[in-house]
Coordinates of C-alpha atoms in Angstrom, one line a residue:
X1 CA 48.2 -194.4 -66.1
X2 CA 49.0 -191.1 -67.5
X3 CA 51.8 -188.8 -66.8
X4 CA 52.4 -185.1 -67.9
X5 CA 55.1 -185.1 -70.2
X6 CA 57.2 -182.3 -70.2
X7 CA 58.2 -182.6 -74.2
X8 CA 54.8 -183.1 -75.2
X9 CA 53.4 -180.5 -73.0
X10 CA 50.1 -182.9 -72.0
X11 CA 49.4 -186.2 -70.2
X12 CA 50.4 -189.1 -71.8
X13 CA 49.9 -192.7 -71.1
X14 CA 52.5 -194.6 -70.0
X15 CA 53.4 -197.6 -72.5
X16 CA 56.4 -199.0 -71.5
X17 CA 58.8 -200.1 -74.2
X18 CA 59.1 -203.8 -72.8
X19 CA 55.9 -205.1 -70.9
X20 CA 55.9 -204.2 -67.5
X21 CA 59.0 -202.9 -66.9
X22 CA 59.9 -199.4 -66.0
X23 CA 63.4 -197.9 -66.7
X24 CA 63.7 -194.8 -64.7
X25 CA 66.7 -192.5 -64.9
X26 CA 66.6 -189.4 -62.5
X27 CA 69.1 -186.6 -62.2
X28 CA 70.7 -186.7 -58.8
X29 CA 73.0 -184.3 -56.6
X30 CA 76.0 -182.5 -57.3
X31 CA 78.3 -183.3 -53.8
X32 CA 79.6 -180.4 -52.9
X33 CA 77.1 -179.3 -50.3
X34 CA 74.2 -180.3 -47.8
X35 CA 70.7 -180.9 -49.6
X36 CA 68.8 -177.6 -49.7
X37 CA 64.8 -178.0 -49.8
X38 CA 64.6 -178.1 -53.2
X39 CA 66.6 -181.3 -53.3
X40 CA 64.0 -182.4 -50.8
X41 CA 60.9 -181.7 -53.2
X42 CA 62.7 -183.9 -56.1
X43 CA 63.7 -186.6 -53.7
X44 CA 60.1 -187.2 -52.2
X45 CA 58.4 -186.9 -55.1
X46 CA 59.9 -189.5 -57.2
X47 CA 60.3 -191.7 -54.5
X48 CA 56.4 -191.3 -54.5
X49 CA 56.7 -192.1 -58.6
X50 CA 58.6 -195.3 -58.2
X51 CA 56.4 -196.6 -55.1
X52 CA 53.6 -196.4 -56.7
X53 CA 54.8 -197.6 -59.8
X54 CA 56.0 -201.2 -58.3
X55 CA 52.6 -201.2 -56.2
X56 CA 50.9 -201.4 -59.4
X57 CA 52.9 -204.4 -60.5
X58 CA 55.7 -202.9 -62.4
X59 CA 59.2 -204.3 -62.4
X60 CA 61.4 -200.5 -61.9
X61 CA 64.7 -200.3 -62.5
X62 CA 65.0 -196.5 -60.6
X63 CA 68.6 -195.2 -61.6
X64 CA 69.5 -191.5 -59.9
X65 CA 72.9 -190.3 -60.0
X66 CA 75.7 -188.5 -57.9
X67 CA 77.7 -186.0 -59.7
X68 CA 81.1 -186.3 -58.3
X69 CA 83.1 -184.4 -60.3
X70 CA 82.1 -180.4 -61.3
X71 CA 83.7 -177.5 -60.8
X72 CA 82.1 -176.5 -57.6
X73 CA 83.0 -179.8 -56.4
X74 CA 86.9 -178.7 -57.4
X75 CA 86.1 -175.1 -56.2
X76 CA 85.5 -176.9 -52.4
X77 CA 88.2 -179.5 -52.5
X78 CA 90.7 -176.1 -53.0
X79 CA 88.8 -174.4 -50.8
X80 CA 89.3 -176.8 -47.6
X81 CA 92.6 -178.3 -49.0
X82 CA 90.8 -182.1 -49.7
X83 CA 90.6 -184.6 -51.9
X84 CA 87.9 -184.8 -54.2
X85 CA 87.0 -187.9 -53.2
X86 CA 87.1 -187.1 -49.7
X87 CA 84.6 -184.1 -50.2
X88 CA 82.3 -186.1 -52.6
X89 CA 82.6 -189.0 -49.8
X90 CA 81.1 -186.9 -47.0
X91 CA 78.5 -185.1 -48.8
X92 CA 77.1 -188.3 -50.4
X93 CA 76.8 -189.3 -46.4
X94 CA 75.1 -186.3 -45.5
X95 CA 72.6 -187.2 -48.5
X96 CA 71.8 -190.6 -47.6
X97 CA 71.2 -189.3 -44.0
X98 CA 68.7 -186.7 -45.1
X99 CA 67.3 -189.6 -47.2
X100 CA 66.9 -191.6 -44.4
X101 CA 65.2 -188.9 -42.6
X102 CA 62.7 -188.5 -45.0
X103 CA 61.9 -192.4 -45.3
X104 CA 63.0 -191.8 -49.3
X105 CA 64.2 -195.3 -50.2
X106 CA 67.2 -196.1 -51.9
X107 CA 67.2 -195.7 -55.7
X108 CA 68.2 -199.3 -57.6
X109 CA 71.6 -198.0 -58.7
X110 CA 73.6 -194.7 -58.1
X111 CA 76.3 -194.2 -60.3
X112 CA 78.9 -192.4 -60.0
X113 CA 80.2 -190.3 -62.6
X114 CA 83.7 -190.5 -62.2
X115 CA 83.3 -194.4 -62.7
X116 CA 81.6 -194.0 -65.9
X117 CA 84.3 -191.5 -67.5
X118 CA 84.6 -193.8 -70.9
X119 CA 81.5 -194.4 -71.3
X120 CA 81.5 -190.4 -71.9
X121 CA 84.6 -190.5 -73.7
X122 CA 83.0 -193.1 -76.4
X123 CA 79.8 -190.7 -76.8
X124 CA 82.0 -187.4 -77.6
X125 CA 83.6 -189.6 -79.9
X126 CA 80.4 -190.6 -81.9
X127 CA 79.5 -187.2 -81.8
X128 CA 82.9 -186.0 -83.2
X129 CA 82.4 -188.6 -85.9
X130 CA 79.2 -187.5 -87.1
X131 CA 80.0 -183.5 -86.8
X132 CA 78.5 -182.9 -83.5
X133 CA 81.2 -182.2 -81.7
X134 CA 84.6 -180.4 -82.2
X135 CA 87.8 -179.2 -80.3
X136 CA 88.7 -175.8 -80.3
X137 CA 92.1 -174.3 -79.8
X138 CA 91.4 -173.9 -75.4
X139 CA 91.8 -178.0 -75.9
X140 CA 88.2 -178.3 -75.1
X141 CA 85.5 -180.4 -76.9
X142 CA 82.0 -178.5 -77.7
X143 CA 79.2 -179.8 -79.3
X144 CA 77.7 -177.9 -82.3
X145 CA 74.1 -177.0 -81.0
X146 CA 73.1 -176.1 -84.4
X147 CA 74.0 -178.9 -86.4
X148 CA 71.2 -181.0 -84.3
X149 CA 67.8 -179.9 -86.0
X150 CA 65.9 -181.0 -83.3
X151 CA 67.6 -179.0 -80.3
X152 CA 65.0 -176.8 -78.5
X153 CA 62.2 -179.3 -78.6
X154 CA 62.2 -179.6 -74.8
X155 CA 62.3 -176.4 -73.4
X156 CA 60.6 -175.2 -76.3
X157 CA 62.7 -172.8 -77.5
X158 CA 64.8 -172.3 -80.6
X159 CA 69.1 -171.9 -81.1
X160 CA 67.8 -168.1 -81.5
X161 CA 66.2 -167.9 -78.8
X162 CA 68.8 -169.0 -75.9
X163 CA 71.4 -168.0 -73.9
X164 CA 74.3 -170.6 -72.7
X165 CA 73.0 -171.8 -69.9
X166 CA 73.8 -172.5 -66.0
X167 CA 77.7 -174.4 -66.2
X168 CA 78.4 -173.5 -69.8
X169 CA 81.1 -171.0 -69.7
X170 CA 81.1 -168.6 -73.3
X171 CA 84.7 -169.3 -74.4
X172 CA 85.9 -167.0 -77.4
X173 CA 87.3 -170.1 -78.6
X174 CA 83.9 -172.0 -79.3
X175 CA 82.1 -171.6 -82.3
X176 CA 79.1 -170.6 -81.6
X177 CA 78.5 -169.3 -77.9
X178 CA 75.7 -172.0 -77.6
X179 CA 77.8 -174.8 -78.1
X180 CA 78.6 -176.0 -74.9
X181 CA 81.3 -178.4 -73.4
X182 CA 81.6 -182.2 -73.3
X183 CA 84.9 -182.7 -72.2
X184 CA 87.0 -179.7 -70.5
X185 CA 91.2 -179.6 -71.1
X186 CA 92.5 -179.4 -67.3
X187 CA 95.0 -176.5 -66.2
X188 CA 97.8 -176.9 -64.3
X189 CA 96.1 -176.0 -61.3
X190 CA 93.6 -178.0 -61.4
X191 CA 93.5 -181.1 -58.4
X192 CA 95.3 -184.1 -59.7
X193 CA 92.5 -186.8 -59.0
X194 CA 90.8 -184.1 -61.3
X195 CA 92.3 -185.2 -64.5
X196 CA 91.8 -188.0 -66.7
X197 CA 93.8 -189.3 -70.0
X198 CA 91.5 -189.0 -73.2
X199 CA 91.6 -188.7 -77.1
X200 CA 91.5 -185.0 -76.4
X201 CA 94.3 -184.7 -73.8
X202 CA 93.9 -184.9 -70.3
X203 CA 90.8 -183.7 -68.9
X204 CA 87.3 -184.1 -67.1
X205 CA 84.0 -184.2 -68.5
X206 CA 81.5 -181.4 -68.7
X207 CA 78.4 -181.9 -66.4
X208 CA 75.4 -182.8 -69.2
X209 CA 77.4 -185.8 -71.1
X210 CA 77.9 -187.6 -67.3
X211 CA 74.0 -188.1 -67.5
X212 CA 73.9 -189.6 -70.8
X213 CA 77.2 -192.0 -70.0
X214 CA 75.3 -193.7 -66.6
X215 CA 71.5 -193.5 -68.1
X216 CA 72.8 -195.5 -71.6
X217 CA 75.3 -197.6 -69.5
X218 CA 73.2 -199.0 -66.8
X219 CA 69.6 -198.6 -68.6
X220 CA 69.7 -198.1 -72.4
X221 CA 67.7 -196.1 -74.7
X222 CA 64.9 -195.2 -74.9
X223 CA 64.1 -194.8 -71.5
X224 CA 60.4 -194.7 -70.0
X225 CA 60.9 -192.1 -67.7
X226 CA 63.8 -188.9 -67.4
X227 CA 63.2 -186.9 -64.5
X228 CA 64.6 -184.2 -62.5
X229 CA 64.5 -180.7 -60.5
X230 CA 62.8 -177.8 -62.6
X231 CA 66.2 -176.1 -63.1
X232 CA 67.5 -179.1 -65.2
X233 CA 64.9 -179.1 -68.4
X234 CA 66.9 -176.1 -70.2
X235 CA 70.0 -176.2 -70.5
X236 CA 70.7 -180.0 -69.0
X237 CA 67.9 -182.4 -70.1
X238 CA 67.9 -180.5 -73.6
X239 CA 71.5 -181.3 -73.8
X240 CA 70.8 -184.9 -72.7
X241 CA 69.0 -185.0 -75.9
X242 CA 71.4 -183.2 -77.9
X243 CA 74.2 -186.1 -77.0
X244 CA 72.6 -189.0 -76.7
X245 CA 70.6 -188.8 -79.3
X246 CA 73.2 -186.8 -81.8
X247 CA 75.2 -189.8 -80.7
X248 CA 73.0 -193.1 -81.2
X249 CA 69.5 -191.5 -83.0
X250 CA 66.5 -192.8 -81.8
X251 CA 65.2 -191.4 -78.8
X252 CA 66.5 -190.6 -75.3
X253 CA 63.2 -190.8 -73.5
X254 CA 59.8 -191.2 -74.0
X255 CA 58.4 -189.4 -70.8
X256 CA 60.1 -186.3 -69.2
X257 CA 59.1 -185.6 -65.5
X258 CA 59.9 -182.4 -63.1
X259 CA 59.1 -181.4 -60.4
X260 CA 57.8 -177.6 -59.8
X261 CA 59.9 -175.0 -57.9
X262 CA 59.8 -174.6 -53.9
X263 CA 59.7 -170.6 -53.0
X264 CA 60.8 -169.8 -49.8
X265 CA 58.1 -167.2 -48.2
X266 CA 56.9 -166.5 -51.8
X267 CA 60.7 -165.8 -53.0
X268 CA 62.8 -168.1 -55.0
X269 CA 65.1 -169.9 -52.6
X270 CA 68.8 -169.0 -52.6
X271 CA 71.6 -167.5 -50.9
X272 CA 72.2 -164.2 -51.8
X273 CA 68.2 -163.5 -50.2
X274 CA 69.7 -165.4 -47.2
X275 CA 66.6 -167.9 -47.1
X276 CA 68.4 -170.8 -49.0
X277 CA 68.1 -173.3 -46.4
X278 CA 69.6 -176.9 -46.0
X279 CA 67.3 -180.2 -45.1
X280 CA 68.8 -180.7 -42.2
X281 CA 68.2 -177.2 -40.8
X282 CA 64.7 -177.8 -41.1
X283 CA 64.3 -181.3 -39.2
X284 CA 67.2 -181.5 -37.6
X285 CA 68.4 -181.0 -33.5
X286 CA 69.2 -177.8 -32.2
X287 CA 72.6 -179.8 -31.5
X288 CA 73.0 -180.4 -35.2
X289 CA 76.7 -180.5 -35.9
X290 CA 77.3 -179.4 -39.5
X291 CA 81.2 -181.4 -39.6
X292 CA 79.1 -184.4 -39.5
X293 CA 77.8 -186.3 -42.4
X294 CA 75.1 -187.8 -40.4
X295 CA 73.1 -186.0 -38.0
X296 CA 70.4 -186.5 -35.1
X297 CA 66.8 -185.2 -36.3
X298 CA 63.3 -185.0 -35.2
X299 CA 60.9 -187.7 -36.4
X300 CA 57.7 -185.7 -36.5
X301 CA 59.5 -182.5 -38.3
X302 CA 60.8 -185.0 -40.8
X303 CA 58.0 -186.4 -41.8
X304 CA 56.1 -183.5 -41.8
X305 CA 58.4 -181.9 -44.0
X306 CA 57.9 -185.3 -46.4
X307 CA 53.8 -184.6 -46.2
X308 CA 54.1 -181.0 -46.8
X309 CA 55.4 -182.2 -50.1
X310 CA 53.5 -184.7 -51.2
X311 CA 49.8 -182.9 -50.1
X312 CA 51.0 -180.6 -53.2
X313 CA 51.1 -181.7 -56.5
X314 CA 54.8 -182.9 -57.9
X315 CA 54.4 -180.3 -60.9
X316 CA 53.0 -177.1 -58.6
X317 CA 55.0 -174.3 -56.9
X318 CA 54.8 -174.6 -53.4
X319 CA 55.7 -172.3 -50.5
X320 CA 57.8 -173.1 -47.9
X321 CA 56.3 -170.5 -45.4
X322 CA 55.9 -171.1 -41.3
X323 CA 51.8 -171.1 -41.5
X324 CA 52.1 -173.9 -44.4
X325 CA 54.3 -175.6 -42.2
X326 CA 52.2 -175.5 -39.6
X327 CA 49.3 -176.5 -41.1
X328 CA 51.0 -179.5 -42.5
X329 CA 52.1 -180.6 -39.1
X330 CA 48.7 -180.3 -37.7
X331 CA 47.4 -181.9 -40.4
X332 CA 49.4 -184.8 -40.6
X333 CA 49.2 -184.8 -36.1
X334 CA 45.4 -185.3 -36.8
X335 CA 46.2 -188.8 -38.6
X336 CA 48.3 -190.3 -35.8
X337 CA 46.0 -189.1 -33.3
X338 CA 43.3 -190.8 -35.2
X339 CA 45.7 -194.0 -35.7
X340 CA 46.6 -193.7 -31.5
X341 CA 42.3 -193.0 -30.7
X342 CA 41.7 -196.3 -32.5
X343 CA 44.6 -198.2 -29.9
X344 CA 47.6 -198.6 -33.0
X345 CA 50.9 -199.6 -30.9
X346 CA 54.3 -200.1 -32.2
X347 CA 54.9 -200.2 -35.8
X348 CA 52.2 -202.9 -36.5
X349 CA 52.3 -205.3 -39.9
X350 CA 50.5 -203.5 -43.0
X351 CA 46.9 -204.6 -43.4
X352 CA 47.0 -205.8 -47.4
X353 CA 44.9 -203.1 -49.3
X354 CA 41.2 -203.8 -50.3
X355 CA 41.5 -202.6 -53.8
X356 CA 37.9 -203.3 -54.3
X357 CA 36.9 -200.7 -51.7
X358 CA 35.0 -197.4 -52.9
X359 CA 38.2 -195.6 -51.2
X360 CA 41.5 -197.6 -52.3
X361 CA 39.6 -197.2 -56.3
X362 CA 39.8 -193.4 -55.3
X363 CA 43.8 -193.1 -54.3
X364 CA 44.4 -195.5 -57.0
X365 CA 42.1 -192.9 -59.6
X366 CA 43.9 -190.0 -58.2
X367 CA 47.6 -191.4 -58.6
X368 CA 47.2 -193.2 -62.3
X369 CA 46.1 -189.3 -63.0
X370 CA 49.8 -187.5 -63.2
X371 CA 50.6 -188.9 -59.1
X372 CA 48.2 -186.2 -57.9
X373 CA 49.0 -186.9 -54.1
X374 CA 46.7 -183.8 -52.9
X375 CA 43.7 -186.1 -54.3
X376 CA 44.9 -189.2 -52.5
X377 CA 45.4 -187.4 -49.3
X378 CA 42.3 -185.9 -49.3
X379 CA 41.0 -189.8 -50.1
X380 CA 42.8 -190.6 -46.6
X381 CA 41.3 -187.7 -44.7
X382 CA 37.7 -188.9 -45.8
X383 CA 38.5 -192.2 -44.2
X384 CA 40.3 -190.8 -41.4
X385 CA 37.0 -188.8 -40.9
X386 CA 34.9 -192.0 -40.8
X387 CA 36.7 -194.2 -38.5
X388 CA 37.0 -191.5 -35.7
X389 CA 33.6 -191.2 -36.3
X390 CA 32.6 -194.9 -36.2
X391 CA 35.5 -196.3 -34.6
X392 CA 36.1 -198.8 -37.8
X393 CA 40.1 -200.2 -36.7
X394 CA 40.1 -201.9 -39.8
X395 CA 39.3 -198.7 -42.0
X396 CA 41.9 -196.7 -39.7
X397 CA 44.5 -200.2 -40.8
X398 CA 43.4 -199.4 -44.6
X399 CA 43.9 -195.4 -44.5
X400 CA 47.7 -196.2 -42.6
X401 CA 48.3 -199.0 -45.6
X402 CA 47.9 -196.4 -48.5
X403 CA 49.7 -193.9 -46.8
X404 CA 52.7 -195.9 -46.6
X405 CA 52.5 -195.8 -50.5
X406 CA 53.5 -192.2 -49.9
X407 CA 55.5 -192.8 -47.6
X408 CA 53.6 -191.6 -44.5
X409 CA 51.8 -192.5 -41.3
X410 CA 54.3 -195.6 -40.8
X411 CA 55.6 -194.8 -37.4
X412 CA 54.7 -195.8 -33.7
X413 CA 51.2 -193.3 -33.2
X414 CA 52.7 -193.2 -29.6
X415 CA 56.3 -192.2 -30.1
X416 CA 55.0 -189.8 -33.2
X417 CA 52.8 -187.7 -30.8
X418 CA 55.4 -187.3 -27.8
X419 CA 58.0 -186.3 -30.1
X420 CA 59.2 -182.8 -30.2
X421 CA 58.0 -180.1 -33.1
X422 CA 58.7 -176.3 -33.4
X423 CA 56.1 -176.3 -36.2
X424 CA 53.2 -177.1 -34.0
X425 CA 50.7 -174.7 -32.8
X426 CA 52.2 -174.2 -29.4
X427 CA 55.4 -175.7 -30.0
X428 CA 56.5 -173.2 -32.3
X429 CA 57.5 -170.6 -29.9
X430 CA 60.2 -172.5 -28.3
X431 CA 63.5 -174.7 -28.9
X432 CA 63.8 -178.3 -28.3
X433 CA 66.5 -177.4 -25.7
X434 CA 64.1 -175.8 -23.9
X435 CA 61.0 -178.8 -24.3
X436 CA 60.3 -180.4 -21.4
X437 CA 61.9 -184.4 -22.1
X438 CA 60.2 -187.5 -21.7
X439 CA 61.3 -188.2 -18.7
X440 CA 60.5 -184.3 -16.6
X441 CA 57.0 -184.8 -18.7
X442 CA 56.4 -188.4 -16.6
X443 CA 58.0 -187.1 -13.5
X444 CA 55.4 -184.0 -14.0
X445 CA 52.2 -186.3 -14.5
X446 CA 53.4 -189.0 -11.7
X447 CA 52.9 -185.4 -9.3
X448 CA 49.5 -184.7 -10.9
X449 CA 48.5 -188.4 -9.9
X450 CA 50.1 -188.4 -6.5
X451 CA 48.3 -184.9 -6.0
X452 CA 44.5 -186.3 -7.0
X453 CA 45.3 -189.1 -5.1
X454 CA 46.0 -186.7 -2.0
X455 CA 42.8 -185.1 -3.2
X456 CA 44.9 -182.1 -3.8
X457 CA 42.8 -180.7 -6.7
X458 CA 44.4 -177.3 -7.0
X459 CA 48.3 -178.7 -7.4
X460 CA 46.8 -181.4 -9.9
X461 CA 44.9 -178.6 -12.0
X462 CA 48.6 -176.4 -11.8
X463 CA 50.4 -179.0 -12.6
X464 CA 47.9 -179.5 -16.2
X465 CA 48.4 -175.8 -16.9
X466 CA 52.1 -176.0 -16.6
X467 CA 52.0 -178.8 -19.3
X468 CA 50.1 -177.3 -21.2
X469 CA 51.7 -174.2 -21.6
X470 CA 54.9 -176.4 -22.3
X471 CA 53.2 -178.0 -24.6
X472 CA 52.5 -180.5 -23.5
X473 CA 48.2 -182.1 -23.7
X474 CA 46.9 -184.7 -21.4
X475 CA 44.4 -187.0 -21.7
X476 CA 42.7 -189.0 -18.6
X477 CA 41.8 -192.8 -19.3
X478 CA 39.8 -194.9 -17.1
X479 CA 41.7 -196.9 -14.4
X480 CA 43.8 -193.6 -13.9
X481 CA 46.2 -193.9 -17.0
X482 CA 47.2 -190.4 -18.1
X483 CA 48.7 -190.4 -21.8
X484 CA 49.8 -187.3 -23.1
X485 CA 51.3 -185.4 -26.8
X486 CA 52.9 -182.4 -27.8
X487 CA 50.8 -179.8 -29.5

């Protein structure tokens, strides 16, 4: 299997450091706010990474974290007069809902960093002893960036070369405006359940040592596999290196994974262009309440939104833009309507894969080369192509059993197709307050029926139009059985 590794700069093969076992650390949320689409992109894909990792007979230990204590976290608990833990609390709900939503399964562990504050402690401590790290007269503890030789080797730039990144303040009281903070001396007006007693005084941690606390507490070092968001490789994952190992030597990890950036209509996404947009804007109801954690969503949006992400490759820039969203949706609609043509009901038992087959040796090429899902789904569309056209079940039963290594084509064909899309071809021009239900759709093709019967023609042929132009496609079976989709 080989994976592109970020501080090599090539595809290397994975050799795990004990025998079939995979320790995977990944950089979760900070929970201070609803998931924005680019937390979708780095949820779905290594959710794809450590599926297919365990199909192919490794035992993964997945770790990603939640970052529960930051500034912006503090900066929101002021804001709405909360306790930290009370703001953290509901975010992590809203994540695990929009997780949920996007079938990403839960990682092995999830760490939280305030429960892992010595662990920190003990690292800045090994780095003060070996000249790493210092406190300056603010009371805060920096780490010397250039008294570790090898810092730059991941973003591939030298000391010279860089600016203090994203969440490293320039403090006239550092030594070097590169050094950047480990453990931050609270102010008197700082939230209580913000402060913890330390060596240094009391205090929280800086963002970039939480990471290297939970990875070497719950997984060790070296790890097999670091991965994160493509903001995080300079200046977080090359301070990752810097602590852990300044701290311990050795190395921190032997394969570095992220995922490329999501634009938003060709822009980079974010607030200030006012198309920064949440997960659950995209997939959930028009009735979305954003004071709750969880929230009601469409099924056929949601997944959608998952294939739209993994049809790309995890390492390209990808456009969220209306016509890719509707192409996804209609591409991913022509699967379940192949899975609902060939009579798939309910949520039936996967088929075990034929790994012998011409096509299951042709996803399994395409994700052993750097997880390149466009490949593999373009594997399933050539078998999706030949069971409609030969009306093979069982090849239909193979195409939905890879899938669900992705994470796709798992649900009822039936309840899939009748549920409600604004990305759709048709659908897109109107709300889902305004979609016909279930129930007015049934009550509309019971008159149809009663109308033939009567021999009514005209009123039957009306009543299809009016569907349609809702929406809303029929589809006449022998013996008089109408079923019917949203297009």
């Amino acid at each position: 299997m080989l994976i592109y590794n970020s501080l090599t700069r090539r595809k290397d093969e994975l050799k795990p450091v004990e025998a079939n076992k995979i320790r995977m650390y990944v950089c979760g949320m900070t929970v201070y706010d609803f998931c924005h689409l680019g937390h979708a992109r780095m949820l779905v894909s290594f959710d794809v990474v450590q599926r297919w990792l365990r199909c192919q007979g490794y035992e993964v230990t997945y770790v990603r974290n939640i970052t529960d204590i930051d500034d912006k976290i503090i900066r929101r608990a002021v804001a709405t007069q909360q306790p930290l833990h009370q703001v953290t609390s509901f975010f992590t709900e809203a994540m695990h809902a929009d997780e949920r939503a996007l079938s990403v399964q839960a990682p092995d562990h999830e760490p939280r960093a305030t429960r892992h504050v010595q662990g920190m402690v003990e690292i800045i401590q090994a780095l003060e002893e070996k000249g790493l790290a210092y406190q300056s007269d603010d009371g805060d503890v920096n780490y010397r960036v250039r008294s570790f030789p090898e810092y730059g080797k991941l973003s591939g730039r030298s000391p010279d070369e860089m600016r203090a990144g994203e969440r490293v303040a320039i403090s006239d009281a550092k030594e070097d405006p590169l050094d950047f903070v480990l453990w931050k001396a609270s102010k008197a007006e700082d939230p209580e359940d913000s402060k913890w007693d330390s060596p240094y005084g009391v205090g929280r941690p800086g963002w970039h040592i939480e990471c290297s606390a939970m990875s070497r507490d719950l997984l060790g070092m070296p790890l097999d596999i670091h991965g994160g968001g493509p903001d995080l490789k300079f200046p977080h994952h090359e301070n990752e290196i810097a602590q852990s190992e300044g701290a311990f030597g050795g190395t921190l990890a032997n394969h570095w994974m992220h995922c490329g950036p999501l634009m938003v209509d060709n822009d980079k996404m974010s607030k200030s262009l006012g198309n920064f947009m949440t997960i659950r804007q995209v997939i959930g109801t028009d009735k979305t309440n954003p004071e709750v954690a969880d929230y009601p969503y469409h099924v056929r949006e949601a997944e959608m939104l998952r294939f739209f992400i993994v049809r790309n490759h995890y390492r390209s820039q990808q456009n969220f833009a209306p016509d890719n969203l509707n192409d996804a949706q209609h591409a991913l609609d022509r699967f379940y309507q192949g899975l609902n043509n060939l009579g798939f009901e309910g949520v039936e038992p996967a088929v075990e894969i034929d790994w012998d087959s011409d096509y299951a040796k042709a996803f399994k090429a395409a994700m052993n080369d750097d997880f390149n899902t466009p490949v593999a789904i373009a594997v399933l569309f050539e078998m999706l192509t030949q069971a409609n056209r030969e009306g093979d079940r069982a090849l239909v039963a193979q195409m939905r059993a890879l899938g669900g290594l992705l994470g796709i084509l798992q649900q009822d064909p039936v309840v899939y197709l009748r549920s409600y899309s604004r990305y759709t071809r048709l659908g897109s021009e109107q709300s889902s307050d305004s979609a016909l239900t279930e129930a007015e759709v049934e009550g509309l093709i019971q008159q149809r029926s009663e109308a033939k019967a009567a021999r009514d023609f005209a009123l039957a042929d009306q009543i299809r139009d009016q569907l349609k132009q809702a929406g809303i496609e029929l589809e006449d079976k022998p013996g008089g059985l109408t079923q019917w989709r949203r297009i």
